[in-house]
PDB file of C-alpha atoms and ligand atoms in Angstrom:
ATOM      1  CA  MET C   1      75.333 -71.348  69.688  1.00  0.00           C
ATOM      2  CA  ASP C   2      76.266 -67.699  69.508  1.00  0.00           C
ATOM      3  CA  PHE C   3      74.146 -66.551  66.580  1.00  0.00           C
ATOM      4  CA  LEU C   4      74.161 -62.882  67.585  1.00  0.00           C
ATOM      5  CA  SER C   5      77.846 -62.309  66.794  1.00  0.00           C
ATOM      6  CA  LYS C   6      77.331 -63.721  63.271  1.00  0.00           C
ATOM      7  CA  ILE C   7      74.501 -61.336  62.360  1.00  0.00           C
ATOM      8  CA  ASN C   8      75.359 -58.546  59.947  1.00  0.00           C
ATOM      9  CA  LYS C   9      73.564 -55.598  61.528  1.00  0.00           C
ATOM     10  CA  ASP C  10      73.631 -53.684  58.226  1.00  0.00           C
ATOM     11  CA  THR C  11      71.305 -56.196  56.595  1.00  0.00           C
ATOM     12  CA  THR C  12      69.000 -57.008  59.495  1.00  0.00           C
ATOM     13  CA  PRO C  13      65.384 -57.060  58.305  1.00  0.00           C
ATOM     14  CA  GLU C  14      63.700 -53.750  58.991  1.00  0.00           C
ATOM     15  CA  HIS C  15      60.416 -55.515  59.709  1.00  0.00           C
ATOM     16  CA  ILE C  16      59.900 -58.989  61.174  1.00  0.00           C
ATOM     17  CA  ALA C  17      56.426 -60.486  61.527  1.00  0.00           C
ATOM     18  CA  ILE C  18      55.770 -63.501  63.746  1.00  0.00           C
ATOM     19  CA  ILE C  19      52.954 -66.038  63.954  1.00  0.00           C
ATOM     20  CA  MET C  20      53.347 -67.027  67.614  1.00  0.00           C
ATOM     21  CA  ASP C  21      52.043 -70.588  67.581  1.00  0.00           C
ATOM     22  CA  GLY C  22      52.203 -73.542  69.951  1.00  0.00           C
ATOM     23  CA  ASN C  23      51.196 -72.074  73.318  1.00  0.00           C
ATOM     24  CA  GLY C  24      48.377 -74.593  73.761  1.00  0.00           C
ATOM     25  CA  ARG C  25      50.496 -77.626  72.900  1.00  0.00           C
ATOM     26  CA  TRP C  26      53.338 -76.394  75.108  1.00  0.00           C
ATOM     27  CA  ALA C  27      50.966 -76.160  78.084  1.00  0.00           C
ATOM     28  CA  GLN C  28      49.189 -79.428  77.408  1.00  0.00           C
ATOM     29  CA  LYS C  29      52.495 -81.294  77.127  1.00  0.00           C
ATOM     30  CA  GLN C  30      53.081 -80.283  80.735  1.00  0.00           C
ATOM     31  CA  GLY C  31      49.593 -81.164  81.901  1.00  0.00           C
ATOM     32  CA  HIS C  32      48.357 -77.580  82.158  1.00  0.00           C
ATOM     33  CA  ASP C  33      45.480 -75.749  80.508  1.00  0.00           C
ATOM     34  CA  ARG C  34      46.035 -73.720  77.362  1.00  0.00           C
ATOM     35  CA  LEU C  35      46.024 -70.373  79.172  1.00  0.00           C
ATOM     36  CA  PHE C  36      49.129 -71.457  81.059  1.00  0.00           C
ATOM     37  CA  GLY C  37      50.885 -71.558  77.693  1.00  0.00           C
ATOM     38  CA  HIS C  38      49.616 -68.123  76.670  1.00  0.00           C
ATOM     39  CA  ASN C  39      50.920 -66.714  79.969  1.00  0.00           C
ATOM     40  CA  PHE C  40      54.368 -68.130  79.273  1.00  0.00           C
ATOM     41  CA  GLY C  41      54.091 -66.831  75.717  1.00  0.00           C
ATOM     42  CA  VAL C  42      54.233 -63.302  77.109  1.00  0.00           C
ATOM     43  CA  GLU C  43      57.769 -63.966  78.397  1.00  0.00           C
ATOM     44  CA  SER C  44      58.798 -64.899  74.856  1.00  0.00           C
ATOM     45  CA  VAL C  45      57.261 -61.642  73.595  1.00  0.00           C
ATOM     46  CA  ARG C  46      59.431 -59.737  76.100  1.00  0.00           C
ATOM     47  CA  GLU C  47      62.594 -61.597  75.063  1.00  0.00           C
ATOM     48  CA  VAL C  48      61.999 -61.335  71.349  1.00  0.00           C
ATOM     49  CA  LEU C  49      61.292 -57.617  71.589  1.00  0.00           C
ATOM     50  CA  LYS C  50      64.593 -57.092  73.420  1.00  0.00           C
ATOM     51  CA  ALA C  51      66.417 -59.217  70.853  1.00  0.00           C
ATOM     52  CA  ALA C  52      64.830 -57.219  68.038  1.00  0.00           C
ATOM     53  CA  GLN C  53      66.025 -54.000  69.683  1.00  0.00           C
ATOM     54  CA  THR C  54      69.547 -55.417  69.994  1.00  0.00           C
ATOM     55  CA  VAL C  55      69.850 -55.998  66.253  1.00  0.00           C
ATOM     56  CA  ASN C  56      68.100 -52.781  65.205  1.00  0.00           C
ATOM     57  CA  VAL C  57      64.853 -54.242  63.876  1.00  0.00           C
ATOM     58  CA  LYS C  58      62.514 -51.259  63.396  1.00  0.00           C
ATOM     59  CA  TYR C  59      59.140 -53.031  63.246  1.00  0.00           C
ATOM     60  CA  LEU C  60      58.066 -56.213  65.017  1.00  0.00           C
ATOM     61  CA  THR C  61      54.553 -57.423  64.218  1.00  0.00           C
ATOM     62  CA  LEU C  62      53.048 -60.161  66.388  1.00  0.00           C
ATOM     63  CA  TYR C  63      49.907 -62.114  65.486  1.00  0.00           C
ATOM     64  CA  ALA C  64      48.290 -62.101  68.924  1.00  0.00           C
ATOM     65  CA  PHE C  65      44.598 -62.687  68.124  1.00  0.00           C
ATOM     66  CA  SER C  66      42.970 -63.444  64.791  1.00  0.00           C
ATOM     67  CA  THR C  67      39.370 -62.832  63.744  1.00  0.00           C
ATOM     68  CA  GLU C  68      39.017 -66.645  63.770  1.00  0.00           C
ATOM     69  CA  ASN C  69      40.256 -66.927  67.383  1.00  0.00           C
ATOM     70  CA  TRP C  70      36.809 -65.780  68.614  1.00  0.00           C
ATOM     71  CA  ASN C  71      35.695 -69.345  67.824  1.00  0.00           C
ATOM     72  CA  ARG C  72      37.875 -70.794  70.599  1.00  0.00           C
ATOM     73  CA  PRO C  73      36.237 -71.861  73.896  1.00  0.00           C
ATOM     74  CA  GLN C  74      34.861 -68.767  75.675  1.00  0.00           C
ATOM     75  CA  GLU C  75      37.118 -69.371  78.660  1.00  0.00           C
ATOM     76  CA  GLU C  76      40.222 -69.182  76.467  1.00  0.00           C
ATOM     77  CA  VAL C  77      38.988 -66.076  74.624  1.00  0.00           C
ATOM     78  CA  ASP C  78      38.269 -64.308  77.938  1.00  0.00           C
ATOM     79  CA  GLY C  79      41.620 -65.438  79.315  1.00  0.00           C
ATOM     80  CA  LEU C  80      43.471 -64.085  76.279  1.00  0.00           C
ATOM     81  CA  MET C  81      41.672 -60.735  76.472  1.00  0.00           C
ATOM     82  CA  ASN C  82      42.445 -60.459  80.209  1.00  0.00           C
ATOM     83  CA  LEU C  83      46.061 -61.399  79.542  1.00  0.00           C
ATOM     84  CA  LEU C  84      46.319 -58.702  76.922  1.00  0.00           C
ATOM     85  CA  VAL C  85      44.849 -56.039  79.212  1.00  0.00           C
ATOM     86  CA  SER C  86      47.049 -57.029  82.164  1.00  0.00           C
ATOM     87  CA  THR C  87      50.196 -57.345  80.040  1.00  0.00           C
ATOM     88  CA  ILE C  88      49.765 -53.948  78.406  1.00  0.00           C
ATOM     89  CA  GLY C  89      48.941 -52.427  81.800  1.00  0.00           C
ATOM     90  CA  ASN C  90      52.003 -53.993  83.468  1.00  0.00           C
ATOM     91  CA  GLU C  91      54.462 -53.357  80.641  1.00  0.00           C
ATOM     92  CA  VAL C  92      53.531 -49.955  79.262  1.00  0.00           C
ATOM     93  CA  ASP C  93      55.811 -47.981  81.641  1.00  0.00           C
ATOM     94  CA  GLU C  94      58.833 -50.102  80.793  1.00  0.00           C
ATOM     95  CA  LEU C  95      58.057 -50.101  77.068  1.00  0.00           C
ATOM     96  CA  ASP C  96      57.615 -46.333  77.081  1.00  0.00           C
ATOM     97  CA  LYS C  97      60.917 -45.910  78.940  1.00  0.00           C
ATOM     98  CA  SER C  98      62.712 -48.034  76.376  1.00  0.00           C
ATOM     99  CA  ASN C  99      61.325 -45.816  73.609  1.00  0.00           C
ATOM    100  CA  VAL C 100      59.016 -48.479  72.090  1.00  0.00           C
ATOM    101  CA  VAL C 101      56.079 -47.364  69.932  1.00  0.00           C
ATOM    102  CA  ILE C 102      53.085 -49.619  70.624  1.00  0.00           C
ATOM    103  CA  ARG C 103      50.703 -49.941  67.692  1.00  0.00           C
ATOM    104  CA  GLY C 104      47.816 -52.156  66.699  1.00  0.00           C
ATOM    105  CA  ILE C 105      46.564 -53.554  63.432  1.00  0.00           C
ATOM    106  CA  GLY C 106      43.226 -55.256  62.900  1.00  0.00           C
ATOM    107  CA  ASN C 107      39.695 -54.482  63.954  1.00  0.00           C
ATOM    108  CA  ILE C 108      40.639 -52.832  67.256  1.00  0.00           C
ATOM    109  CA  GLU C 109      37.143 -51.315  67.519  1.00  0.00           C
ATOM    110  CA  GLY C 110      35.721 -54.840  67.669  1.00  0.00           C
ATOM    111  CA  LEU C 111      37.644 -55.735  70.860  1.00  0.00           C
ATOM    112  CA  PRO C 112      36.014 -55.689  74.329  1.00  0.00           C
ATOM    113  CA  ALA C 113      35.844 -52.171  75.835  1.00  0.00           C
ATOM    114  CA  THR C 114      38.487 -52.697  78.559  1.00  0.00           C
ATOM    115  CA  CYS C 115      40.914 -54.106  76.040  1.00  0.00           C
ATOM    116  CA  LYS C 116      40.290 -51.316  73.560  1.00  0.00           C
ATOM    117  CA  GLU C 117      40.769 -48.634  76.232  1.00  0.00           C
ATOM    118  CA  GLU C 118      44.016 -50.119  77.568  1.00  0.00           C
ATOM    119  CA  LEU C 119      45.386 -50.435  74.055  1.00  0.00           C
ATOM    120  CA  LYS C 120      44.386 -46.978  72.908  1.00  0.00           C
ATOM    121  CA  ALA C 121      45.971 -45.454  76.036  1.00  0.00           C
ATOM    122  CA  ALA C 122      49.201 -47.347  75.259  1.00  0.00           C
ATOM    123  CA  PHE C 123      49.127 -46.253  71.577  1.00  0.00           C
ATOM    124  CA  GLU C 124      48.597 -42.630  72.586  1.00  0.00           C
ATOM    125  CA  ARG C 125      51.252 -42.675  75.281  1.00  0.00           C
ATOM    126  CA  THR C 126      53.986 -44.163  73.097  1.00  0.00           C
ATOM    127  CA  LYS C 127      53.161 -42.628  69.723  1.00  0.00           C
ATOM    128  CA  SER C 128      55.976 -40.049  69.819  1.00  0.00           C
ATOM    129  CA  ASN C 129      58.672 -42.558  70.768  1.00  0.00           C
ATOM    130  CA  THR C 130      61.362 -43.223  68.198  1.00  0.00           C
ATOM    131  CA  GLY C 131      62.453 -46.788  68.937  1.00  0.00           C
ATOM    132  CA  VAL C 132      61.179 -50.127  67.684  1.00  0.00           C
ATOM    133  CA  HIS C 133      57.506 -50.319  66.670  1.00  0.00           C
ATOM    134  CA  LEU C 134      55.781 -53.186  68.457  1.00  0.00           C
ATOM    135  CA  ILE C 135      52.750 -53.888  66.292  1.00  0.00           C
ATOM    136  CA  LEU C 136      50.090 -56.132  67.810  1.00  0.00           C
ATOM    137  CA  ALA C 137      47.799 -57.825  65.313  1.00  0.00           C
ATOM    138  CA  LEU C 138      44.556 -58.091  67.242  1.00  0.00           C
ATOM    139  CA  ASN C 139      41.193 -59.166  65.923  1.00  0.00           C
ATOM    140  CA  TYR C 140      43.153 -59.245  62.674  1.00  0.00           C
ATOM    141  CA  SER C 141      42.856 -61.245  59.497  1.00  0.00           C
ATOM    142  CA  ALA C 142      44.214 -60.450  56.061  1.00  0.00           C
ATOM    143  CA  ARG C 143      40.918 -61.212  54.344  1.00  0.00           C
ATOM    144  CA  TRP C 144      39.098 -58.830  56.705  1.00  0.00           C
ATOM    145  CA  GLU C 145      41.699 -56.152  56.009  1.00  0.00           C
ATOM    146  CA  LEU C 146      41.571 -56.628  52.229  1.00  0.00           C
ATOM    147  CA  THR C 147      37.777 -56.623  52.236  1.00  0.00           C
ATOM    148  CA  GLU C 148      37.722 -53.360  54.206  1.00  0.00           C
ATOM    149  CA  ALA C 149      40.284 -51.818  51.859  1.00  0.00           C
ATOM    150  CA  SER C 150      38.238 -52.897  48.820  1.00  0.00           C
ATOM    151  CA  LYS C 151      35.136 -51.251  50.269  1.00  0.00           C
ATOM    152  CA  LYS C 152      37.012 -48.001  50.937  1.00  0.00           C
ATOM    153  CA  ILE C 153      38.450 -47.933  47.412  1.00  0.00           C
ATOM    154  CA  ALA C 154      35.063 -48.717  45.823  1.00  0.00           C
ATOM    155  CA  GLN C 155      33.502 -45.896  47.813  1.00  0.00           C
ATOM    156  CA  GLU C 156      36.207 -43.391  46.810  1.00  0.00           C
ATOM    157  CA  VAL C 157      35.835 -44.384  43.155  1.00  0.00           C
ATOM    158  CA  ALA C 158      32.020 -44.191  43.323  1.00  0.00           C
ATOM    159  CA  GLN C 159      32.248 -40.700  44.837  1.00  0.00           C
ATOM    160  CA  GLY C 160      34.648 -39.600  42.107  1.00  0.00           C
ATOM    161  CA  ASN C 161      37.512 -38.945  44.568  1.00  0.00           C
ATOM    162  CA  ILE C 162      39.753 -41.559  42.908  1.00  0.00           C
ATOM    163  CA  GLN C 163      39.884 -42.470  39.216  1.00  0.00           C
ATOM    164  CA  LEU C 164      39.709 -46.200  38.473  1.00  0.00           C
ATOM    165  CA  ASP C 165      43.076 -46.003  36.669  1.00  0.00           C
ATOM    166  CA  ALA C 166      44.679 -44.609  39.819  1.00  0.00           C
ATOM    167  CA  VAL C 167      44.006 -47.838  41.721  1.00  0.00           C
ATOM    168  CA  ASN C 168      47.427 -49.477  41.987  1.00  0.00           C
ATOM    169  CA  ASP C 169      49.659 -51.383  44.467  1.00  0.00           C
ATOM    170  CA  GLU C 170      50.518 -48.231  46.355  1.00  0.00           C
ATOM    171  CA  LEU C 171      46.925 -47.154  46.750  1.00  0.00           C
ATOM    172  CA  VAL C 172      45.840 -50.588  47.997  1.00  0.00           C
ATOM    173  CA  SER C 173      48.740 -50.609  50.499  1.00  0.00           C
ATOM    174  CA  SER C 174      47.674 -47.186  51.768  1.00  0.00           C
ATOM    175  CA  MET C 175      44.168 -48.500  52.515  1.00  0.00           C
ATOM    176  CA  LEU C 176      45.362 -51.396  54.707  1.00  0.00           C
ATOM    177  CA  THR C 177      45.698 -51.274  58.503  1.00  0.00           C
ATOM    178  CA  THR C 178      49.452 -51.425  57.877  1.00  0.00           C
ATOM    179  CA  ALA C 179      49.493 -48.187  55.831  1.00  0.00           C
ATOM    180  CA  GLU C 180      52.871 -46.449  56.301  1.00  0.00           C
ATOM    181  CA  ILE C 181      54.457 -49.589  57.784  1.00  0.00           C
ATOM    182  CA  PRO C 182      57.032 -51.153  55.419  1.00  0.00           C
ATOM    183  CA  ASP C 183      56.312 -54.728  54.328  1.00  0.00           C
ATOM    184  CA  PRO C 184      58.003 -57.412  56.444  1.00  0.00           C
ATOM    185  CA  GLU C 185      61.117 -58.903  54.918  1.00  0.00           C
ATOM    186  CA  LEU C 186      60.953 -61.917  57.232  1.00  0.00           C
ATOM    187  CA  LEU C 187      57.937 -63.886  58.448  1.00  0.00           C
ATOM    188  CA  ILE C 188      58.491 -66.434  61.213  1.00  0.00           C
ATOM    189  CA  ARG C 189      56.042 -69.134  62.304  1.00  0.00           C
ATOM    190  CA  THR C 190      56.747 -71.233  65.352  1.00  0.00           C
ATOM    191  CA  SER C 191      55.491 -74.730  66.315  1.00  0.00           C
ATOM    192  CA  GLY C 192      56.140 -76.603  63.057  1.00  0.00           C
ATOM    193  CA  GLU C 193      52.889 -75.658  61.297  1.00  0.00           C
ATOM    194  CA  LEU C 194      53.454 -74.736  57.637  1.00  0.00           C
ATOM    195  CA  ARG C 195      50.611 -72.260  57.139  1.00  0.00           C
ATOM    196  CA  ILE C 196      50.118 -68.506  56.897  1.00  0.00           C
ATOM    197  CA  SER C 197      46.694 -68.567  58.618  1.00  0.00           C
ATOM    198  CA  ASN C 198      45.258 -65.405  57.086  1.00  0.00           C
ATOM    199  CA  PHE C 199      48.155 -63.199  58.239  1.00  0.00           C
ATOM    200  CA  LEU C 200      49.450 -60.206  56.217  1.00  0.00           C
ATOM    201  CA  LEU C 201      48.675 -61.887  52.880  1.00  0.00           C
ATOM    202  CA  TRP C 202      49.259 -58.706  50.854  1.00  0.00           C
ATOM    203  CA  GLN C 203      52.300 -57.524  52.788  1.00  0.00           C
ATOM    204  CA  ILE C 204      54.305 -60.786  52.648  1.00  0.00           C
ATOM    205  CA  ALA C 205      54.374 -60.918  48.828  1.00  0.00           C
ATOM    206  CA  TYR C 206      58.193 -60.903  48.886  1.00  0.00           C
ATOM    207  CA  ALA C 207      58.884 -61.864  52.501  1.00  0.00           C
ATOM    208  CA  GLU C 208      61.245 -64.716  53.297  1.00  0.00           C
ATOM    209  CA  LEU C 209      59.363 -67.404  55.226  1.00  0.00           C
ATOM    210  CA  TYR C 210      60.973 -69.151  58.184  1.00  0.00           C
ATOM    211  CA  PHE C 211      59.313 -72.071  59.946  1.00  0.00           C
ATOM    212  CA  THR C 212      60.650 -73.579  63.154  1.00  0.00           C
ATOM    213  CA  GLU C 213      59.553 -76.532  65.268  1.00  0.00           C
ATOM    214  CA  VAL C 214      60.127 -74.516  68.455  1.00  0.00           C
ATOM    215  CA  LEU C 215      56.882 -73.816  70.324  1.00  0.00           C
ATOM    216  CA  TRP C 216      56.270 -70.123  71.052  1.00  0.00           C
ATOM    217  CA  PRO C 217      56.838 -70.268  74.849  1.00  0.00           C
ATOM    218  CA  ASP C 218      60.264 -71.812  74.121  1.00  0.00           C
ATOM    219  CA  PHE C 219      61.151 -69.261  71.426  1.00  0.00           C
ATOM    220  CA  LYS C 220      63.863 -67.020  72.890  1.00  0.00           C
ATOM    221  CA  LYS C 221      66.477 -64.490  71.795  1.00  0.00           C
ATOM    222  CA  GLU C 222      68.799 -67.029  70.187  1.00  0.00           C
ATOM    223  CA  ASP C 223      65.892 -68.428  68.166  1.00  0.00           C
ATOM    224  CA  LEU C 224      65.222 -64.987  66.720  1.00  0.00           C
ATOM    225  CA  TYR C 225      68.909 -64.490  65.930  1.00  0.00           C
ATOM    226  CA  GLU C 226      68.998 -67.907  64.230  1.00  0.00           C
ATOM    227  CA  ALA C 227      66.003 -66.939  62.070  1.00  0.00           C
ATOM    228  CA  ILE C 228      67.708 -63.673  61.098  1.00  0.00           C
ATOM    229  CA  LEU C 229      70.877 -65.553  60.145  1.00  0.00           C
ATOM    230  CA  HIS C 230      68.842 -67.855  57.910  1.00  0.00           C
ATOM    231  CA  TYR C 231      67.289 -64.786  56.308  1.00  0.00           C
ATOM    232  CA  GLN C 232      70.715 -63.275  55.722  1.00  0.00           C
ATOM    233  CA  SER C 233      71.915 -66.439  54.008  1.00  0.00           C
ATOM    234  CA  ARG C 234      69.165 -66.246  51.377  1.00  0.00           C
ATOM    235  CA  GLU C 235      69.216 -64.390  48.105  1.00  0.00           C
ATOM    236  CA  ARG C 236      66.180 -62.145  47.629  1.00  0.00           C
ATOM    237  CA  ARG C 237      65.563 -61.894  43.884  1.00  0.00           C
ATOM    238  CA  PHE C 238      62.200 -60.084  43.638  1.00  0.00           C
ATOM    239  CA  GLY C 239      61.452 -61.849  40.346  1.00  0.00           C
ATOM    240  CA  MET C 240      64.921 -61.135  38.872  1.00  0.00           C
ATOM    241  CA  VAL C 241      67.804 -63.550  38.275  1.00  0.00           C
ATOM    242  CA  SER C 242      70.927 -64.034  40.391  1.00  0.00           C
ATOM    243  CA  GLU C 243      73.224 -62.212  37.934  1.00  0.00           C
ATOM    244  CA  GLN C 244      71.107 -59.079  38.139  1.00  0.00           C
ATOM    245  CA  ILE C 245      71.207 -59.140  41.951  1.00  0.00           C
ATOM    246  CA  GLU C 246      74.994 -59.637  41.919  1.00  0.00           C
ATOM    247  CA  LYS C 247      75.482 -56.680  39.572  1.00  0.00           C
ATOM    248  CA  ASN C 248      73.031 -54.669  41.695  1.00  0.00           C
ATOM    249  CA  LEU C 249      70.906 -53.855  38.621  1.00  0.00           C
TER     250      LEU C 249
HETATM  251  C1  FPP U   1      48.751 -69.483  69.264  1.00  0.00           C
HETATM  252  O1  FPP U   1      49.013 -70.647  70.012  1.00  0.00           O
HETATM  253  C2  FPP U   1      48.780 -68.313  70.114  1.00  0.00           C
HETATM  254  C3  FPP U   1      47.741 -67.437  70.283  1.00  0.00           C
HETATM  255  C4  FPP U   1      46.465 -67.568  69.570  1.00  0.00           C
HETATM  256  C5  FPP U   1      47.844 -66.300  71.210  1.00  0.00           C
HETATM  257  C6  FPP U   1      49.181 -65.673  71.303  1.00  0.00           C
HETATM  258  C7  FPP U   1      49.154 -64.684  72.402  1.00  0.00           C
HETATM  259  C8  FPP U   1      50.153 -64.480  73.276  1.00  0.00           C
HETATM  260  C9  FPP U   1      51.470 -65.117  73.230  1.00  0.00           C
HETATM  261  C10 FPP U   1      49.976 -63.436  74.318  1.00  0.00           C
HETATM  262  C11 FPP U   1      50.398 -62.182  73.646  1.00  0.00           C
HETATM  263  C12 FPP U   1      50.340 -61.061  74.527  1.00  0.00           C
HETATM  264  C13 FPP U   1      50.757 -59.860  74.103  1.00  0.00           C
HETATM  265  C14 FPP U   1      50.706 -58.730  75.032  1.00  0.00           C
HETATM  266  C15 FPP U   1      51.261 -59.630  72.728  1.00  0.00           C
HETATM  267  P1  FPP U   1      47.908 -71.773  70.040  1.00  0.00           P
HETATM  268  O2  FPP U   1      47.031 -71.530  71.212  1.00  0.00           O
HETATM  269  O3  FPP U   1      47.176 -71.816  68.742  1.00  0.00           O
HETATM  270  O4  FPP U   1      48.767 -73.048  70.251  1.00  0.00           O
HETATM  271  P2  FPP U   1      48.445 -74.530  69.722  1.00  0.00           P
HETATM  272  O5  FPP U   1      48.559 -74.471  68.236  1.00  0.00           O
HETATM  273  O6  FPP U   1      49.509 -75.337  70.366  1.00  0.00           O
HETATM  274  O7  FPP U   1      47.083 -74.878  70.196  1.00  0.00           O
END
């Protein structure tokens, strides 16, 4: 199916967030260990980034490692960290050349030293680029992020820097690791699971949710275009009624 030609590039979501799920099952179905699936998952990351560039998506956020993922078998955790370091190391030249800004959200300081260093070097090197922002959610969870933001706000209020009445949506947003990044309009989860798994809970308040049975290593360009087409077929009402949207009120 040629989904790309049907996409209206004027209404492409500015920000797409993806829960990349199903690497383990994909590998196990083929008699391999889970890391085999994560390795193949990197190819899908490459493809989806290119597809996002093609349709002018400005921000692509990928849930690569959650705060809960530390509970996986040590071998898998180590393998994922090594994969991250080697992937960033191998891809940074190409990403920089194609004008990608590499960013991270989550508790980056809590990552192993080699991982942190590789990431910070990539953030620094690409920060002045003007193309798509590839945002890696690493050691991330929404509850962690909201707890940290609450602590910062409480501290500012206690020190008299912020009045209690000044605490509003905008202020909370500015205290999150996604400060200055627009909220995603579209959230995709692969592998048939119908959960949000502690991902961007604040930011997806009005996001359209798209769930697909496709496992992440099988998720390719056309799958992203199909998800965008679904998004474009929906009416986003933001609490209003259809008539108001139609009249552009
Ligand atoms: C979920 O599948 C996937 C992960 C926890 C890791 C995703 C990471 C990658 C694709 C590598 C990313 C690398 C970069 C550079 C962004 P799962 O293991 O939970 O699958 P399962 O549900 O089938 O077990």
